[in-house]
PDB file of C-alpha atoms in Angstrom:
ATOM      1  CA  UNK A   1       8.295  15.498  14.748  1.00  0.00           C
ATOM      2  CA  UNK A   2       9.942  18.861  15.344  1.00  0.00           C
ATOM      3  CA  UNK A   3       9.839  22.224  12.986  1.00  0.00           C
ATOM      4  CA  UNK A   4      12.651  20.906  10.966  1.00  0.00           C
ATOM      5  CA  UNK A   5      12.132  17.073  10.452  1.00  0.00           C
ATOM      6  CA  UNK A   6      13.019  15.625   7.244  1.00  0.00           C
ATOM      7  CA  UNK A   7      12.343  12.595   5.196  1.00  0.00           C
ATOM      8  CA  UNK A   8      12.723  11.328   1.893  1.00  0.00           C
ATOM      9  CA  UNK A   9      11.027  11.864  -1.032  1.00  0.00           C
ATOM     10  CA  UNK A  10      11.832   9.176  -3.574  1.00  0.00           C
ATOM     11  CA  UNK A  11      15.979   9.815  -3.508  1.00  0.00           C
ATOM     12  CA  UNK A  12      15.664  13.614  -2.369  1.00  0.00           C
ATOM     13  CA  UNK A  13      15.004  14.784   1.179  1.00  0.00           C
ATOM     14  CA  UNK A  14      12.434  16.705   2.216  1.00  0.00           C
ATOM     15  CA  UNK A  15      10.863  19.060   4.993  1.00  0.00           C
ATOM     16  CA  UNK A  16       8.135  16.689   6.660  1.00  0.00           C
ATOM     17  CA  UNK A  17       5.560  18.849   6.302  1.00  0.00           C
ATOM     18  CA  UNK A  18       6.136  19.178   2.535  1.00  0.00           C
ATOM     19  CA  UNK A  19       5.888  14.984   1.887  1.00  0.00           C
ATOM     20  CA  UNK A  20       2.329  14.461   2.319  1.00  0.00           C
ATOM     21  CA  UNK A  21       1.846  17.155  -0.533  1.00  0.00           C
ATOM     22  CA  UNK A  22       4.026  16.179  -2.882  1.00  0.00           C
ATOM     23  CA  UNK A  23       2.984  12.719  -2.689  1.00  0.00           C
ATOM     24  CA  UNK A  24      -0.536  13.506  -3.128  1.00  0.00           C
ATOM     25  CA  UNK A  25       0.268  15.541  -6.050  1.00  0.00           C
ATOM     26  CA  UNK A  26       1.975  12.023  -7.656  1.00  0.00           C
ATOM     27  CA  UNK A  27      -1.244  10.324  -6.596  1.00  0.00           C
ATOM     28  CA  UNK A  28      -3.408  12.978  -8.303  1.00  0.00           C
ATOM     29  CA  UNK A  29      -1.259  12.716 -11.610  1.00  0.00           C
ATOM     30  CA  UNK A  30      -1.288   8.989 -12.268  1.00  0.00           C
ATOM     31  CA  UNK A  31      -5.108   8.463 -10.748  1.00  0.00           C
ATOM     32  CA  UNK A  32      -6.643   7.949 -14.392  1.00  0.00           C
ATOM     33  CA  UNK A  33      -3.611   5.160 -15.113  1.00  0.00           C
ATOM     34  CA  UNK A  34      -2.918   3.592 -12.199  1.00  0.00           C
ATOM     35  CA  UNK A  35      -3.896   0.084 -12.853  1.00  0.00           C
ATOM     36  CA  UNK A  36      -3.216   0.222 -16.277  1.00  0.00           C
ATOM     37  CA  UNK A  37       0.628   1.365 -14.930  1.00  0.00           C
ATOM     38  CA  UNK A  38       0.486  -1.620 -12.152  1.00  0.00           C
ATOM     39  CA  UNK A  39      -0.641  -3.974 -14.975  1.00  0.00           C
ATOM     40  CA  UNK A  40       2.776  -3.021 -16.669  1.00  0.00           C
ATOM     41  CA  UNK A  41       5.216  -2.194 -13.874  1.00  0.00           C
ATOM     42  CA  UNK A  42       4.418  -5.650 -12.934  1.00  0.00           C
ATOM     43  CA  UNK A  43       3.913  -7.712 -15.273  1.00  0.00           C
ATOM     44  CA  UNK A  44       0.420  -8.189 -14.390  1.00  0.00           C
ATOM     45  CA  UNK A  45       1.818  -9.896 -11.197  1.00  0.00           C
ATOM     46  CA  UNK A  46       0.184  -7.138  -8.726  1.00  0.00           C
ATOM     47  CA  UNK A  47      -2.878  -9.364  -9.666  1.00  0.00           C
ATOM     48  CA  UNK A  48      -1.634 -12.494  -8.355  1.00  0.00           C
ATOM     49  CA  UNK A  49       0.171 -10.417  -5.524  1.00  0.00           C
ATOM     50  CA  UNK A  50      -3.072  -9.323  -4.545  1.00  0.00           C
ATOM     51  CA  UNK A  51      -4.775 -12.505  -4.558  1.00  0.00           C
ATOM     52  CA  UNK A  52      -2.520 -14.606  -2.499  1.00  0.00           C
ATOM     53  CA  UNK A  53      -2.987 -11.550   0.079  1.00  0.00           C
ATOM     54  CA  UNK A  54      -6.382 -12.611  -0.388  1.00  0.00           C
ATOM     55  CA  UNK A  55      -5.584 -16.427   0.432  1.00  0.00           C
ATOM     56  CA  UNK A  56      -4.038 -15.752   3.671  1.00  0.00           C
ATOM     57  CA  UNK A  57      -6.279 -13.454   4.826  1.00  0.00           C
ATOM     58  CA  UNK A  58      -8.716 -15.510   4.507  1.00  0.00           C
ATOM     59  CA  UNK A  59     -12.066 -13.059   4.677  1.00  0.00           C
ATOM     60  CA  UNK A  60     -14.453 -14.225   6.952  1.00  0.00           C
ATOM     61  CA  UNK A  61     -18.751 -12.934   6.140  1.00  0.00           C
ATOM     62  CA  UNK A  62     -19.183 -10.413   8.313  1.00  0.00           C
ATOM     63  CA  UNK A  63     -16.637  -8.770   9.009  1.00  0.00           C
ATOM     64  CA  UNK A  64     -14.891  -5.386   8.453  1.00  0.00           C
ATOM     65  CA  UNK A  65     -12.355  -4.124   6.398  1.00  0.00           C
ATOM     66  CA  UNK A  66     -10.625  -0.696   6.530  1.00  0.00           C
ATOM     67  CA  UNK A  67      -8.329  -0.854   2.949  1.00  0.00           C
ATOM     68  CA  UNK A  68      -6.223   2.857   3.656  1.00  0.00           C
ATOM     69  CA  UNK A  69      -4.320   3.682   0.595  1.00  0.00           C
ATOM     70  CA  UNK A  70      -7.150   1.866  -1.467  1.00  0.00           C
ATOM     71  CA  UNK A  71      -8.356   4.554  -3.751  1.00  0.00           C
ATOM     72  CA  UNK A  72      -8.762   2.155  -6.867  1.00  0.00           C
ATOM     73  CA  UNK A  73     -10.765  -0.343  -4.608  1.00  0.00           C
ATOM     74  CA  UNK A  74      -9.009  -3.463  -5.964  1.00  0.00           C
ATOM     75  CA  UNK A  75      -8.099  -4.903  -3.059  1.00  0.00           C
ATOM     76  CA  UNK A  76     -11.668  -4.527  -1.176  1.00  0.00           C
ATOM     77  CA  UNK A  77     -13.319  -5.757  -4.169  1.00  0.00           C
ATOM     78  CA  UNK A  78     -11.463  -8.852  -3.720  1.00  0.00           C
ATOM     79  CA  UNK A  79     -12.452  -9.028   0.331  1.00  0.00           C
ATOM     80  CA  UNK A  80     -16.003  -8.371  -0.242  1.00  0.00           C
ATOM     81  CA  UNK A  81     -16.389 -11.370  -2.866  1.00  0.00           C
ATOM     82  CA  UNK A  82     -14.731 -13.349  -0.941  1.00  0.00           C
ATOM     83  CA  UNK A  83     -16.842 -12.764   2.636  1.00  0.00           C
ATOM     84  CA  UNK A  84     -20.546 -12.257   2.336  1.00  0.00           C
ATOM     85  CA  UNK A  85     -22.455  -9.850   4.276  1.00  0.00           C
ATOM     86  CA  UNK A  86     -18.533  -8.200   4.642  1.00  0.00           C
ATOM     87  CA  UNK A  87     -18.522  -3.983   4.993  1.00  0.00           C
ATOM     88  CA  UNK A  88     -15.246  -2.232   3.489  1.00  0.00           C
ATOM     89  CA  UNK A  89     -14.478   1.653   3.776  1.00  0.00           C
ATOM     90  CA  UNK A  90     -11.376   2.859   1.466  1.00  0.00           C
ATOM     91  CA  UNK A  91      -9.576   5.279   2.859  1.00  0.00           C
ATOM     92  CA  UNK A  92      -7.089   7.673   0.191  1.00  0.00           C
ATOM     93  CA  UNK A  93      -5.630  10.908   0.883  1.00  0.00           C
ATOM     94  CA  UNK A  94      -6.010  11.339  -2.717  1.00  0.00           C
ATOM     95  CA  UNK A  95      -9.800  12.027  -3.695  1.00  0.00           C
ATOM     96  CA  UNK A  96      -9.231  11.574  -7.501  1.00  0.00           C
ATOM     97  CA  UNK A  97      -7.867   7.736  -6.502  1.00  0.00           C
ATOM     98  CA  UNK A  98     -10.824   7.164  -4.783  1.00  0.00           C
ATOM     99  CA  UNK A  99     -13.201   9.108  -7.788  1.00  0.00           C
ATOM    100  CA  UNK A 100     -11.614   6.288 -10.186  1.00  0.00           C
ATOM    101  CA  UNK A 101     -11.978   3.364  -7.604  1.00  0.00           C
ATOM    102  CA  UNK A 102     -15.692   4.496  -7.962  1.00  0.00           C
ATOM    103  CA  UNK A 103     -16.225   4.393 -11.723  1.00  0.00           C
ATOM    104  CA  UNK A 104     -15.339   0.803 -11.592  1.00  0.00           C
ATOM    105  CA  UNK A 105     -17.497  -1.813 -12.440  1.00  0.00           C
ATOM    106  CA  UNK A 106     -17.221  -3.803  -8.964  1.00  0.00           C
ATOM    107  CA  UNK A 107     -18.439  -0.146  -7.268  1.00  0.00           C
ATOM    108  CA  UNK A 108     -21.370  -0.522  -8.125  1.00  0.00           C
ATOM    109  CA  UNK A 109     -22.449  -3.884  -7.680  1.00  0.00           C
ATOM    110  CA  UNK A 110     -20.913  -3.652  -3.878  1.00  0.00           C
ATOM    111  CA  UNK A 111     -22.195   0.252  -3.358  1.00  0.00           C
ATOM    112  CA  UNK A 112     -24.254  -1.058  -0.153  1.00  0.00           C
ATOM    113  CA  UNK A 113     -21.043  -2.420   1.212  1.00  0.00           C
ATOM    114  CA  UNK A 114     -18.816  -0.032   0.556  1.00  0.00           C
ATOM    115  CA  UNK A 115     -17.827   3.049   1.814  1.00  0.00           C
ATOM    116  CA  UNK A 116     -15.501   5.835   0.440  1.00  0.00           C
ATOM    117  CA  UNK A 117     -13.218   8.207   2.753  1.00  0.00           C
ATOM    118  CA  UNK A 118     -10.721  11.147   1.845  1.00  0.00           C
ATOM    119  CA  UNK A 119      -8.118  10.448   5.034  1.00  0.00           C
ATOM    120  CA  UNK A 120      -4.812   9.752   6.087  1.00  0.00           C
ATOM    121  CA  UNK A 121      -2.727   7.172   7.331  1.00  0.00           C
ATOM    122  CA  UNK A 122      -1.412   8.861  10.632  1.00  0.00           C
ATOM    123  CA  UNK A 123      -4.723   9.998  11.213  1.00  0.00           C
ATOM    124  CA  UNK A 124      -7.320   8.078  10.705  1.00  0.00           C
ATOM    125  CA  UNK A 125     -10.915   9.859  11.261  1.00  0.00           C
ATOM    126  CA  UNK A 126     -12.381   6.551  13.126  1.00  0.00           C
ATOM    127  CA  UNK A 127     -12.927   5.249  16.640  1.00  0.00           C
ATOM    128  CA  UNK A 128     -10.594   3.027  18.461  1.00  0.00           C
ATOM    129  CA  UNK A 129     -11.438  -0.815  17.886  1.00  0.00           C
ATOM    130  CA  UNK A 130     -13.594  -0.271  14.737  1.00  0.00           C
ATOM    131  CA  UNK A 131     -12.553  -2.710  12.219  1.00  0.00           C
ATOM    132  CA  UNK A 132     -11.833  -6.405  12.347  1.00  0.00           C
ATOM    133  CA  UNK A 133      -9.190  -5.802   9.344  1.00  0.00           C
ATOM    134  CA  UNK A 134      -6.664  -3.550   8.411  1.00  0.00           C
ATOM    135  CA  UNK A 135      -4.826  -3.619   5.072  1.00  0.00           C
ATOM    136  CA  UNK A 136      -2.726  -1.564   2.753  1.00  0.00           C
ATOM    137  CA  UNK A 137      -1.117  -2.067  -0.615  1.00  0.00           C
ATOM    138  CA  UNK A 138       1.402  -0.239  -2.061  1.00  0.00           C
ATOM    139  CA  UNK A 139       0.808   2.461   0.162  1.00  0.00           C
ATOM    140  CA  UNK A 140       3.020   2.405   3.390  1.00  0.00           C
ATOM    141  CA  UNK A 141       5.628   3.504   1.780  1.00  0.00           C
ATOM    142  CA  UNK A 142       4.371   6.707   0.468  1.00  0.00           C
ATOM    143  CA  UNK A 143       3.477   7.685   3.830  1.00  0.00           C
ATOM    144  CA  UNK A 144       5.552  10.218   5.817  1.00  0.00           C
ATOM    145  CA  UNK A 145       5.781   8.397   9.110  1.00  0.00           C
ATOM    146  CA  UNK A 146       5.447   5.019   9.059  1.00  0.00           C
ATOM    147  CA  UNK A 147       5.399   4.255  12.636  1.00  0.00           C
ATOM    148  CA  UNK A 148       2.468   6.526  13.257  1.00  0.00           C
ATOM    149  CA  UNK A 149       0.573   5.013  10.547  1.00  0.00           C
ATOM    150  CA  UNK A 150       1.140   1.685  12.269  1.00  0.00           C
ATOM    151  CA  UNK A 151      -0.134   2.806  15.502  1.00  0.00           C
ATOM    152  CA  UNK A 152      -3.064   3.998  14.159  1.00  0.00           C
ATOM    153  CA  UNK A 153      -3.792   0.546  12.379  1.00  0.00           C
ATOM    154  CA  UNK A 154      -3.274  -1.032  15.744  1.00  0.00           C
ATOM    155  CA  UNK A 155      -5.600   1.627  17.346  1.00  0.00           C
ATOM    156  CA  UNK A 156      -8.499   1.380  14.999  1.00  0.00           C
ATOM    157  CA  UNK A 157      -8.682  -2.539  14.897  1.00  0.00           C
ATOM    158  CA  UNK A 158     -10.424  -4.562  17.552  1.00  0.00           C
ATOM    159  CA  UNK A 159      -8.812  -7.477  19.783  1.00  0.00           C
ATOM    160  CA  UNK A 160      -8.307 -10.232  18.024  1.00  0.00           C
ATOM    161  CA  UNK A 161      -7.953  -7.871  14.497  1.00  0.00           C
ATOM    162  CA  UNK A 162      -5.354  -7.906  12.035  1.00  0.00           C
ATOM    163  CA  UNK A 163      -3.019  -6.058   9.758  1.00  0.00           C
ATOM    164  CA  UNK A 164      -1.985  -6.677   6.792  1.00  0.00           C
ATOM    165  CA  UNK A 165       0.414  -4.711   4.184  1.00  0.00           C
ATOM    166  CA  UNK A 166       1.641  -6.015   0.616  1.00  0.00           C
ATOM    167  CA  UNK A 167       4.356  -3.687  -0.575  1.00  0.00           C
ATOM    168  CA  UNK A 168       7.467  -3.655  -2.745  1.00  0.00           C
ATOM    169  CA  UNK A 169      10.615  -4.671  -1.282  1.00  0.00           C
ATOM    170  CA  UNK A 170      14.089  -6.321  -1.274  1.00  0.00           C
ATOM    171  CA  UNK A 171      15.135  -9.589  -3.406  1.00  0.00           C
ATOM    172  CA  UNK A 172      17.828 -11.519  -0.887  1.00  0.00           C
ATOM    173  CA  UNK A 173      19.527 -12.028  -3.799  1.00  0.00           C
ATOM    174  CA  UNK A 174      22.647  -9.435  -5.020  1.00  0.00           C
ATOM    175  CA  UNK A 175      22.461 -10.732  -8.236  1.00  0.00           C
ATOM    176  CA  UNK A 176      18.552 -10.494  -9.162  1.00  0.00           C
ATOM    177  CA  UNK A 177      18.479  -7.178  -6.591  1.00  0.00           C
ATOM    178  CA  UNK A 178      20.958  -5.920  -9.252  1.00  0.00           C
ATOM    179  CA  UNK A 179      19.013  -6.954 -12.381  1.00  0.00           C
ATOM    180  CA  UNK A 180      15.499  -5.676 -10.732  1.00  0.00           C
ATOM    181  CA  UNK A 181      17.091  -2.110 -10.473  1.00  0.00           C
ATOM    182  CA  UNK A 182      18.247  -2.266 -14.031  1.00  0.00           C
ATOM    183  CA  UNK A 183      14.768  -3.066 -15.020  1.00  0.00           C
ATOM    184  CA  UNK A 184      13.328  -0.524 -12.381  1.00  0.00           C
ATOM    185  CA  UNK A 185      15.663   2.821 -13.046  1.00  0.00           C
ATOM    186  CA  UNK A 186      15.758   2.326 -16.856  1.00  0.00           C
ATOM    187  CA  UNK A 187      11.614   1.147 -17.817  1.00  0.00           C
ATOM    188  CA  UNK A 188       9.570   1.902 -15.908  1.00  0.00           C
ATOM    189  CA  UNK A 189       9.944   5.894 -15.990  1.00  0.00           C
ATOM    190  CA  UNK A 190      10.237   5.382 -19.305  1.00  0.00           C
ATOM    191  CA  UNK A 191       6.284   3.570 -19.385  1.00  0.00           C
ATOM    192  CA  UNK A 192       5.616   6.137 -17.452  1.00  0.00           C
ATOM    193  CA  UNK A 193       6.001   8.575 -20.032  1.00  0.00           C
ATOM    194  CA  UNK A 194       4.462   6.855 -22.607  1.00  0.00           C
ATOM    195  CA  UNK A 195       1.315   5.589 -21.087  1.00  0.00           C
ATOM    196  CA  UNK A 196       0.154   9.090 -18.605  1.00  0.00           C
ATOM    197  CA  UNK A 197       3.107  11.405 -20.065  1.00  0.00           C
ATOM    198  CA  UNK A 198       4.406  11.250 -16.630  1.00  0.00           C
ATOM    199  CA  UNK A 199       7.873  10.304 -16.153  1.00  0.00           C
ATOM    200  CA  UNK A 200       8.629  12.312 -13.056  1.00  0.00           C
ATOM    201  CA  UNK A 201       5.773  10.543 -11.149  1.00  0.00           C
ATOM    202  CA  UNK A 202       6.891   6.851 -12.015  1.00  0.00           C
ATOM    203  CA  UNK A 203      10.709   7.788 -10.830  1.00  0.00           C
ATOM    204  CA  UNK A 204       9.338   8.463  -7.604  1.00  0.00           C
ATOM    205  CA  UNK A 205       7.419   5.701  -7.412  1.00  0.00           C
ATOM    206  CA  UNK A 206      10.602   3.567  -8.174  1.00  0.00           C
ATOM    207  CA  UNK A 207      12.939   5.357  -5.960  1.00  0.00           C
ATOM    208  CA  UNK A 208      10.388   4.948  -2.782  1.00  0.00           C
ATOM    209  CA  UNK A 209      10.861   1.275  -3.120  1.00  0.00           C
ATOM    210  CA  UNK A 210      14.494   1.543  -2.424  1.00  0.00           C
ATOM    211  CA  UNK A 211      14.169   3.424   0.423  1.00  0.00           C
ATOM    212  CA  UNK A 212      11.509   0.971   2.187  1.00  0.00           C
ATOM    213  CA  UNK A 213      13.059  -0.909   4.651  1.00  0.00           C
ATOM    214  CA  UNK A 214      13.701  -4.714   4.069  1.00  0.00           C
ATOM    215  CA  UNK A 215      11.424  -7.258   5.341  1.00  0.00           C
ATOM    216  CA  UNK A 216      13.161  -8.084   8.982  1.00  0.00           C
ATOM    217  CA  UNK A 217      13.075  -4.675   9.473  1.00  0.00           C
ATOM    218  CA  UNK A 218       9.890  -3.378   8.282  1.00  0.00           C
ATOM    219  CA  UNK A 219       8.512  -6.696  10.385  1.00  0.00           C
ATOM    220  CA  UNK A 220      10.225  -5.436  13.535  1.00  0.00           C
ATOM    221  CA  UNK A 221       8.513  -1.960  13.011  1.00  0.00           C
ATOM    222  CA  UNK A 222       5.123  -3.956  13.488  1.00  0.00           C
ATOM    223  CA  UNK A 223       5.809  -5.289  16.279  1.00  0.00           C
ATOM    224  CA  UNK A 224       7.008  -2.117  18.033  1.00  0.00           C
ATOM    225  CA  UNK A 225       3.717  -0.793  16.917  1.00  0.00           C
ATOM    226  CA  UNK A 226       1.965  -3.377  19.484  1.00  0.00           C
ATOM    227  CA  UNK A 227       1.262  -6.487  17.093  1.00  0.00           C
ATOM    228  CA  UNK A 228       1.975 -10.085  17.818  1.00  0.00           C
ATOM    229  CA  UNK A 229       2.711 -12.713  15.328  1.00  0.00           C
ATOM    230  CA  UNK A 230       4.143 -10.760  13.204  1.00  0.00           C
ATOM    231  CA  UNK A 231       5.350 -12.605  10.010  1.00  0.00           C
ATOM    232  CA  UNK A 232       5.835 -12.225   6.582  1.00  0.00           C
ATOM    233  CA  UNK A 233       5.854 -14.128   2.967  1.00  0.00           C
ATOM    234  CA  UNK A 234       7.791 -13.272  -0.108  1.00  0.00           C
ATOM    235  CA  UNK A 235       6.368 -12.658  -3.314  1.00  0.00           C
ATOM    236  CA  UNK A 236       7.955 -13.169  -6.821  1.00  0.00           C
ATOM    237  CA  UNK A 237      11.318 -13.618  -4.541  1.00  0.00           C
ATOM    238  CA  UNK A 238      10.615 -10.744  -2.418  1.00  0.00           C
ATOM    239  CA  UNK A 239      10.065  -8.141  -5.346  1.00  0.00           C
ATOM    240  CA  UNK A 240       6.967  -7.492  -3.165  1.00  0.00           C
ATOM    241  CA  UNK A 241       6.441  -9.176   0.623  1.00  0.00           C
ATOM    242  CA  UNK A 242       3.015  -9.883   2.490  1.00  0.00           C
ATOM    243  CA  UNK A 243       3.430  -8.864   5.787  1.00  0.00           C
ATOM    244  CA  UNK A 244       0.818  -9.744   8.655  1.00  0.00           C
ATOM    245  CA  UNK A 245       0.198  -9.011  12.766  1.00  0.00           C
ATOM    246  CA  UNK A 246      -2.561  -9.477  14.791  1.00  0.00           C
ATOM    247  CA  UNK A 247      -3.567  -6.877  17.841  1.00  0.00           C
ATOM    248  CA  UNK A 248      -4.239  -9.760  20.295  1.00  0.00           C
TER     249      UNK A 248
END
């Protein structure tokens, strides 16, 4: 990074340093809705999404999870019940994500397994080979450097670990790509309003999917990042996309 890198912010670009702020400021906004908002941004489907991540992950007792970009817990909630005697620590950048991830229900039936962290993504505050999981939903895209945040998954996981990210991303399709942006641009700021009086927020959020890169390439960024069998699985015809690498 020099003084004047710049990335994108939703559609506009941005000084580097500045991302990390303004996305946490989103974050901050939209804490107290968030999974009310995923329940209607997707239909409900982030559910299912999340489950079939779930499925091929296949949680094993004992192990542990690092979930970065976590804050609402649902995804670690789903590892821990699924592999007993598991640990979890979700990581945010965003403390009031992780202060509703903590009112939930599921927090405090797991509290002995669970651990709660204000960090971020390029720099994670944990040794190297820590964690026998990595995952991350509907987070890498928000971050400002998405390479580094991949190297740090690969630092912090131990051989034989894995990584795992479910995020948005592109329908193969012209056609339905077309139709999904219709849908996108024109309703979902518009929820946003209505349900947390936050349209502003909710048009970042759908302009940040556009600028993720596609599957292939998003895949090939993994493996420059040091993983090996690196593959990946549509979703809802690649609306969102599981992908997965292991540090061998």
């Amino acid at each position: 990074m020099t003084e004047n890198s710049t990335t994108h912010f939703g559609f506009q670009t941005v000084p580097e340093t500045e991302k990390a702020g303004m996305v946490h400021g989103v974050f901050t906004r939209v804490a107290s809705r968030y999974d009310i908002m995923n329940d209607l941004m997707s239909g409900g489907l982030h559910r299912v999404w999340k489950d079939a991540m779930m499925d091929w992950l296949a949680p094993r007792p004992g192990q542990k999870l690092l979930d970065v970009a976590g804050g609402t817990g649902d995804v670690s909630f789903r590892f821990l019940k699924r592999a007993p005697g598991a640990q979890a620590t979700v990581l945010d950048m965003t403390e009031s994500m992780l202060v509703s991830g903590r009112q939930r229900a599921e927090a405090d039936s797991m509290a002995d397994r669970l651990d709660w962290v204000v960090g971020d993504a390029m720099a994670l505050p944990f040794a190297d080979n820590s964690f026998d999981v990595y995952t991350i939903s509907f987070g890498i895209r928000n971050v400002t450097r998405v390479a580094d945040a991949l190297r740090e998954a690969y630092r912090v996981l131990r051989p034989g670990g894995r990584l795992m990210v479910l995020e948005f991303s592109q329908i193969p399709n012209d056609l339905l790509q077309w139709a999904y942006d219709r849908y996108s641009f024109n309703v979902i700021p518009a929820m946003g309003q209505v349900v947390a009086n936050d349209r502003e927020s909710y048009q970042y959020l759908v302009e940040s999917i556009r600028k993720f890169p596609d599957q292939e390439s998003f895949a090939t960024m993994i493996r420059q990042a040091g993983f090996d069998q690196v593959k990946y699985r549509n979703l809802s015809m690649g609306i969102a996309a599981l992908h997965s690498g292991w540090k061998i």
